């Protein structure tokens, strides 16, 4: 690993987009279901994303509060509940409780089908 000194703070290179560095492990602040869009709160804990938080990725597995969660920034998720009625090829945004919607402010990906989304954060 290469250490870089900048203003007396040392940084270590972890990964680039060409390496398997798109998965981050975070401690959960709340129960998080599989496939939920995740943000980080001011305490550094993983929480369910909302329209007003900055998304960091998608939960790979369901986890209880206080446990480790793998968050993937580039993946495909599929809604198994009520249809999202997304238009393929259109932008998808973070919405309430870790879900996605066809409109919003924080883009998380693009719709592949009415219920399938390619996440790219």
PDB file of C-alpha atoms in Angstrom:
ATOM      1  CA  UNK A   1       0.000   0.000   0.000  1.00  0.00           C
ATOM      2  CA  UNK A   2       1.196   3.481  -0.816  1.00  0.00           C
ATOM      3  CA  UNK A   3       1.100   6.137   1.919  1.00  0.00           C
ATOM      4  CA  UNK A   4       0.700   9.725   0.785  1.00  0.00           C
ATOM      5  CA  UNK A   5       1.550  12.647   3.075  1.00  0.00           C
ATOM      6  CA  UNK A   6      -0.623  15.720   2.575  1.00  0.00           C
ATOM      7  CA  UNK A   7      -0.750  18.513   5.147  1.00  0.00           C
ATOM      8  CA  UNK A   8       0.688  16.111   7.744  1.00  0.00           C
ATOM      9  CA  UNK A   9      -2.203  13.666   7.371  1.00  0.00           C
ATOM     10  CA  UNK A  10      -1.336  10.232   5.996  1.00  0.00           C
ATOM     11  CA  UNK A  11      -3.724   8.543   3.625  1.00  0.00           C
ATOM     12  CA  UNK A  12      -3.513   4.959   2.494  1.00  0.00           C
ATOM     13  CA  UNK A  13      -4.716   3.851  -0.926  1.00  0.00           C
ATOM     14  CA  UNK A  14      -7.423   1.242  -0.424  1.00  0.00           C
ATOM     15  CA  UNK A  15      -9.019   0.614  -3.809  1.00  0.00           C
ATOM     16  CA  UNK A  16      -9.951   2.073  -7.158  1.00  0.00           C
ATOM     17  CA  UNK A  17     -12.872   1.408  -9.431  1.00  0.00           C
ATOM     18  CA  UNK A  18     -10.810  -1.320 -11.073  1.00  0.00           C
ATOM     19  CA  UNK A  19     -10.326  -3.267  -7.844  1.00  0.00           C
ATOM     20  CA  UNK A  20     -12.831  -4.921  -5.535  1.00  0.00           C
ATOM     21  CA  UNK A  21     -13.213  -1.878  -3.306  1.00  0.00           C
ATOM     22  CA  UNK A  22     -16.833  -1.026  -3.943  1.00  0.00           C
ATOM     23  CA  UNK A  23     -17.983  -2.834  -0.775  1.00  0.00           C
ATOM     24  CA  UNK A  24     -17.718  -1.029   2.566  1.00  0.00           C
ATOM     25  CA  UNK A  25     -18.406  -2.585   5.976  1.00  0.00           C
ATOM     26  CA  UNK A  26     -20.288  -0.298   8.379  1.00  0.00           C
ATOM     27  CA  UNK A  27     -21.825  -0.697  11.839  1.00  0.00           C
ATOM     28  CA  UNK A  28     -25.600  -0.302  11.679  1.00  0.00           C
ATOM     29  CA  UNK A  29     -27.451   2.292  13.733  1.00  0.00           C
ATOM     30  CA  UNK A  30     -30.876   0.774  12.959  1.00  0.00           C
ATOM     31  CA  UNK A  31     -32.241  -2.509  11.580  1.00  0.00           C
ATOM     32  CA  UNK A  32     -31.564  -2.507   7.834  1.00  0.00           C
ATOM     33  CA  UNK A  33     -33.249  -4.867   5.349  1.00  0.00           C
ATOM     34  CA  UNK A  34     -31.486  -6.456   2.386  1.00  0.00           C
ATOM     35  CA  UNK A  35     -31.483  -4.218  -0.693  1.00  0.00           C
ATOM     36  CA  UNK A  36     -32.157  -0.988   1.220  1.00  0.00           C
ATOM     37  CA  UNK A  37     -30.347   2.187   0.174  1.00  0.00           C
ATOM     38  CA  UNK A  38     -28.021   3.175   3.025  1.00  0.00           C
ATOM     39  CA  UNK A  39     -26.648   6.501   4.308  1.00  0.00           C
ATOM     40  CA  UNK A  40     -24.300   7.332   7.175  1.00  0.00           C
ATOM     41  CA  UNK A  41     -25.438   9.404  10.166  1.00  0.00           C
ATOM     42  CA  UNK A  42     -23.358  11.939  12.120  1.00  0.00           C
ATOM     43  CA  UNK A  43     -22.159   9.171  14.467  1.00  0.00           C
ATOM     44  CA  UNK A  44     -20.745   7.239  11.499  1.00  0.00           C
ATOM     45  CA  UNK A  45     -23.395   4.511  11.654  1.00  0.00           C
ATOM     46  CA  UNK A  46     -25.298   3.044   8.705  1.00  0.00           C
ATOM     47  CA  UNK A  47     -28.940   4.151   8.536  1.00  0.00           C
ATOM     48  CA  UNK A  48     -31.743   3.870   5.999  1.00  0.00           C
ATOM     49  CA  UNK A  49     -31.385   6.561   3.350  1.00  0.00           C
ATOM     50  CA  UNK A  50     -34.052   9.202   2.935  1.00  0.00           C
ATOM     51  CA  UNK A  51     -34.613  11.871   0.299  1.00  0.00           C
ATOM     52  CA  UNK A  52     -32.586  14.318   2.426  1.00  0.00           C
ATOM     53  CA  UNK A  53     -29.546  12.118   3.237  1.00  0.00           C
ATOM     54  CA  UNK A  54     -26.599  11.271   1.012  1.00  0.00           C
ATOM     55  CA  UNK A  55     -26.712   7.618  -0.122  1.00  0.00           C
ATOM     56  CA  UNK A  56     -23.503   5.564   0.104  1.00  0.00           C
ATOM     57  CA  UNK A  57     -24.695   2.220  -1.226  1.00  0.00           C
ATOM     58  CA  UNK A  58     -27.059  -0.726  -0.873  1.00  0.00           C
ATOM     59  CA  UNK A  59     -27.264  -3.266   1.959  1.00  0.00           C
ATOM     60  CA  UNK A  60     -26.111  -6.655   0.693  1.00  0.00           C
ATOM     61  CA  UNK A  61     -27.846  -8.511   3.549  1.00  0.00           C
ATOM     62  CA  UNK A  62     -30.391  -7.718   6.279  1.00  0.00           C
ATOM     63  CA  UNK A  63     -28.747  -6.742   9.583  1.00  0.00           C
ATOM     64  CA  UNK A  64     -29.902  -5.786  13.094  1.00  0.00           C
ATOM     65  CA  UNK A  65     -28.829  -2.512  14.732  1.00  0.00           C
ATOM     66  CA  UNK A  66     -25.300  -2.644  16.154  1.00  0.00           C
ATOM     67  CA  UNK A  67     -23.999  -5.296  13.746  1.00  0.00           C
ATOM     68  CA  UNK A  68     -21.682  -5.072  10.735  1.00  0.00           C
ATOM     69  CA  UNK A  69     -23.265  -4.437   7.352  1.00  0.00           C
ATOM     70  CA  UNK A  70     -21.717  -4.843   3.892  1.00  0.00           C
ATOM     71  CA  UNK A  71     -22.706  -1.877   1.695  1.00  0.00           C
ATOM     72  CA  UNK A  72     -22.198  -2.105  -2.073  1.00  0.00           C
ATOM     73  CA  UNK A  73     -22.014   1.080  -4.162  1.00  0.00           C
ATOM     74  CA  UNK A  74     -22.513  -0.637  -7.513  1.00  0.00           C
ATOM     75  CA  UNK A  75     -25.124  -3.381  -7.858  1.00  0.00           C
ATOM     76  CA  UNK A  76     -28.580  -4.263  -9.152  1.00  0.00           C
ATOM     77  CA  UNK A  77     -31.622  -4.355  -6.879  1.00  0.00           C
ATOM     78  CA  UNK A  78     -35.122  -5.592  -7.639  1.00  0.00           C
ATOM     79  CA  UNK A  79     -38.361  -4.614  -5.932  1.00  0.00           C
ATOM     80  CA  UNK A  80     -40.389  -7.699  -4.980  1.00  0.00           C
ATOM     81  CA  UNK A  81     -43.378  -5.789  -3.564  1.00  0.00           C
ATOM     82  CA  UNK A  82     -45.784  -3.349  -5.175  1.00  0.00           C
ATOM     83  CA  UNK A  83     -44.564  -2.234  -8.596  1.00  0.00           C
ATOM     84  CA  UNK A  84     -42.388   0.868  -8.614  1.00  0.00           C
ATOM     85  CA  UNK A  85     -43.660   1.658 -12.135  1.00  0.00           C
ATOM     86  CA  UNK A  86     -40.255   3.000 -13.170  1.00  0.00           C
ATOM     87  CA  UNK A  87     -39.564   3.822 -16.810  1.00  0.00           C
ATOM     88  CA  UNK A  88     -36.525   1.892 -18.099  1.00  0.00           C
ATOM     89  CA  UNK A  89     -33.581   4.175 -18.810  1.00  0.00           C
ATOM     90  CA  UNK A  90     -34.670   6.928 -16.423  1.00  0.00           C
ATOM     91  CA  UNK A  91     -32.893   8.149 -13.283  1.00  0.00           C
ATOM     92  CA  UNK A  92     -33.792   6.633  -9.913  1.00  0.00           C
ATOM     93  CA  UNK A  93     -33.462   8.488  -6.600  1.00  0.00           C
ATOM     94  CA  UNK A  94     -33.242   7.676  -2.885  1.00  0.00           C
ATOM     95  CA  UNK A  95     -36.580   8.070  -1.112  1.00  0.00           C
ATOM     96  CA  UNK A  96     -37.973   7.379   2.377  1.00  0.00           C
ATOM     97  CA  UNK A  97     -36.885   4.404   4.517  1.00  0.00           C
ATOM     98  CA  UNK A  98     -34.114   3.167   2.214  1.00  0.00           C
ATOM     99  CA  UNK A  99     -36.365   2.801  -0.818  1.00  0.00           C
ATOM    100  CA  UNK A 100     -35.983   4.189  -4.341  1.00  0.00           C
ATOM    101  CA  UNK A 101     -38.328   6.320  -6.447  1.00  0.00           C
ATOM    102  CA  UNK A 102     -38.590   7.798  -9.916  1.00  0.00           C
ATOM    103  CA  UNK A 103     -38.117  11.361  -8.657  1.00  0.00           C
ATOM    104  CA  UNK A 104     -36.100  13.101  -5.978  1.00  0.00           C
ATOM    105  CA  UNK A 105     -32.833  14.916  -5.329  1.00  0.00           C
ATOM    106  CA  UNK A 106     -30.217  12.229  -4.602  1.00  0.00           C
ATOM    107  CA  UNK A 107     -29.714  10.069  -7.693  1.00  0.00           C
ATOM    108  CA  UNK A 108     -28.714   6.472  -6.962  1.00  0.00           C
ATOM    109  CA  UNK A 109     -28.943   4.816 -10.370  1.00  0.00           C
ATOM    110  CA  UNK A 110     -30.962   4.040 -13.468  1.00  0.00           C
ATOM    111  CA  UNK A 111     -34.084   1.928 -13.999  1.00  0.00           C
ATOM    112  CA  UNK A 112     -33.513  -1.265 -15.992  1.00  0.00           C
ATOM    113  CA  UNK A 113     -37.159  -2.359 -15.821  1.00  0.00           C
ATOM    114  CA  UNK A 114     -40.245  -1.173 -13.923  1.00  0.00           C
ATOM    115  CA  UNK A 115     -38.891  -2.852 -10.761  1.00  0.00           C
ATOM    116  CA  UNK A 116     -35.169  -3.421 -11.356  1.00  0.00           C
ATOM    117  CA  UNK A 117     -32.549  -0.713 -10.731  1.00  0.00           C
ATOM    118  CA  UNK A 118     -28.825  -0.500 -11.536  1.00  0.00           C
ATOM    119  CA  UNK A 119     -27.308   1.279  -8.532  1.00  0.00           C
ATOM    120  CA  UNK A 120     -24.217   3.420  -9.203  1.00  0.00           C
ATOM    121  CA  UNK A 121     -23.277   5.693  -6.335  1.00  0.00           C
TER     122      UNK A 121
END
